[in-house]
Amino acid sequence: MPLTPAVFHILLALTDKERHGYGIMQEVTRRTNSQVHMGPGTLYGSIKRMMADGLLEESGTRPDPDLDDERRRYYRLTDFGQRVVRAEARRLEQLVSIAQMKHLLQGEA
């Protein structure tokens, strides 16, 4: 901690459901109103490191083969990954609280 923005976005994308790589990229873009675009190099490099660190694991569950490409790999958070994303969200919440107390977020032009 602190996590890189890419790692935090990936963890957030996987908090509510398992996703494949392209689905993670789409979720990040959608959730950030197209402010953040994650390329394949960043995504898959981060996923590889996150799996090695025990934050993610590949899911054995697959959707209906008629609705999905069998080459896709699906990822999910581990229990450790869930704890890490919660801790990072709390850390960021504290920082925002400090910024609010200092009136940094009021009346921005």
One Martini backbone bead per residue (centre of mass of N, CA, C, O) as a GRO file, in nm:
protein
  109
    1MET     BB    1   0.100   0.032   0.018
    2PRO     BB    2   0.004   0.189  -0.202
    3LEU     BB    3  -0.172   0.160  -0.477
    4THR     BB    4  -0.205   0.147  -0.785
    5PRO     BB    5  -0.436   0.248  -0.999
    6ALA     BB    6  -0.457  -0.014  -1.163
    7VAL     BB    7  -0.496  -0.210  -0.927
    8PHE     BB    8  -0.745  -0.076  -0.805
    9HIS     BB    9  -0.928  -0.101  -1.056
   10ILE     BB   10  -0.920  -0.407  -1.074
   11LEU     BB   11  -1.033  -0.469  -0.797
   12LEU     BB   12  -1.299  -0.318  -0.837
   13ALA     BB   13  -1.397  -0.485  -1.089
   14LEU     BB   14  -1.389  -0.765  -0.895
   15THR     BB   15  -1.584  -0.724  -0.649
   16ASP     BB   16  -1.875  -0.821  -0.793
   17LYS     BB   17  -1.713  -0.994  -1.026
   18GLU     BB   18  -1.626  -1.190  -1.263
   19ARG     BB   19  -1.357  -1.144  -1.513
   20HIS     BB   20  -1.228  -1.058  -1.798
   21GLY     BB   21  -1.003  -0.858  -1.934
   22TYR     BB   22  -1.196  -0.692  -2.115
   23GLY     BB   23  -1.405  -0.649  -1.889
   24ILE     BB   24  -1.222  -0.479  -1.712
   25MET     BB   25  -1.171  -0.250  -1.910
   26GLN     BB   26  -1.471  -0.171  -1.942
   27GLU     BB   27  -1.532  -0.111  -1.643
   28VAL     BB   28  -1.328   0.116  -1.605
   29THR     BB   29  -1.435   0.302  -1.824
   30ARG     BB   30  -1.727   0.322  -1.722
   31ARG     BB   31  -1.672   0.409  -1.416
   32THR     BB   32  -1.486   0.670  -1.534
   33ASN     BB   33  -1.605   0.808  -1.783
   34SER     BB   34  -1.341   0.770  -1.974
   35GLN     BB   35  -1.077   0.857  -1.796
   36VAL     BB   36  -0.995   0.545  -1.801
   37HIS     BB   37  -0.741   0.363  -1.983
   38MET     BB   38  -0.666   0.019  -2.027
   39GLY     BB   39  -0.422  -0.157  -2.136
   40PRO     BB   40  -0.300  -0.469  -2.196
   41GLY     BB   41  -0.022  -0.437  -2.063
   42THR     BB   42  -0.117  -0.331  -1.791
   43LEU     BB   43  -0.323  -0.545  -1.723
   44TYR     BB   44  -0.152  -0.817  -1.755
   45GLY     BB   45   0.082  -0.731  -1.576
   46SER     BB   46  -0.087  -0.687  -1.322
   47ILE     BB   47  -0.219  -0.964  -1.302
   48LYS     BB   48   0.040  -1.126  -1.269
   49ARG     BB   49   0.128  -0.986  -1.003
   50MET     BB   50  -0.137  -1.035  -0.842
   51MET     BB   51  -0.116  -1.340  -0.846
   52ALA     BB   52   0.164  -1.360  -0.707
   53ASP     BB   53   0.039  -1.189  -0.446
   54GLY     BB   54  -0.269  -1.306  -0.394
   55LEU     BB   55  -0.522  -1.126  -0.515
   56LEU     BB   56  -0.555  -1.334  -0.750
   57GLU     BB   57  -0.758  -1.561  -0.954
   58GLU     BB   58  -0.840  -1.813  -1.142
   59SER     BB   59  -1.126  -1.917  -1.285
   60GLY     BB   60  -1.331  -2.214  -1.333
   61THR     BB   61  -1.559  -2.048  -1.422
   62ARG     BB   62  -1.804  -2.068  -1.688
   63PRO     BB   63  -1.979  -1.980  -1.925
   64ASP     BB   64  -2.154  -2.031  -2.176
   65PRO     BB   65  -2.005  -2.139  -2.467
   66ASP     BB   66  -2.211  -1.984  -2.661
   67LEU     BB   67  -2.130  -1.690  -2.500
   68ASP     BB   68  -1.818  -1.776  -2.525
   69ASP     BB   69  -1.476  -1.767  -2.521
   70GLU     BB   70  -1.252  -2.024  -2.442
   71ARG     BB   71  -0.986  -1.828  -2.414
   72ARG     BB   72  -1.088  -1.705  -2.174
   73ARG     BB   73  -1.001  -1.543  -1.873
   74TYR     BB   74  -1.094  -1.565  -1.540
   75TYR     BB   75  -1.133  -1.341  -1.257
   76ARG     BB   76  -1.060  -1.324  -0.898
   77LEU     BB   77  -1.082  -1.264  -0.580
   78THR     BB   78  -0.933  -1.293  -0.300
   79ASP     BB   79  -0.937  -1.256   0.026
   80PHE     BB   80  -0.691  -1.072   0.023
   81GLY     BB   81  -0.792  -0.880  -0.201
   82GLN     BB   82  -1.038  -0.781  -0.040
   83ARG     BB   83  -0.876  -0.655   0.194
   84VAL     BB   84  -0.703  -0.460   0.024
   85VAL     BB   85  -0.931  -0.291  -0.110
   86ARG     BB   86  -1.051  -0.192   0.158
   87ALA     BB   87  -0.799  -0.054   0.272
   88GLU     BB   88  -0.765   0.147   0.038
   89ALA     BB   89  -1.040   0.284   0.063
   90ARG     BB   90  -0.991   0.390   0.350
   91ARG     BB   91  -0.741   0.557   0.289
   92LEU     BB   92  -0.882   0.745   0.081
   93GLU     BB   93  -1.104   0.847   0.268
   94GLN     BB   94  -0.912   0.996   0.461
   95LEU     BB   95  -0.798   1.193   0.250
   96VAL     BB   96  -1.068   1.325   0.175
   97SER     BB   97  -1.135   1.426   0.457
   98ILE     BB   98  -0.897   1.619   0.477
   99ALA     BB   99  -0.966   1.788   0.225
  100GLN     BB  100  -1.239   1.884   0.337
  101MET     BB  101  -1.133   2.025   0.596
  102LYS     BB  102  -0.949   2.217   0.392
  103HIS     BB  103  -1.134   2.308   0.146
  104LEU     BB  104  -1.052   2.162  -0.145
  105LEU     BB  105  -1.368   2.074  -0.257
  106GLN     BB  106  -1.465   2.370  -0.269
  107GLY     BB  107  -1.541   2.571  -0.530
  108GLU     BB  108  -1.461   2.461  -0.795
  109ALA     BB  109  -1.374   2.558  -1.137
   0.00000   0.00000   0.00000
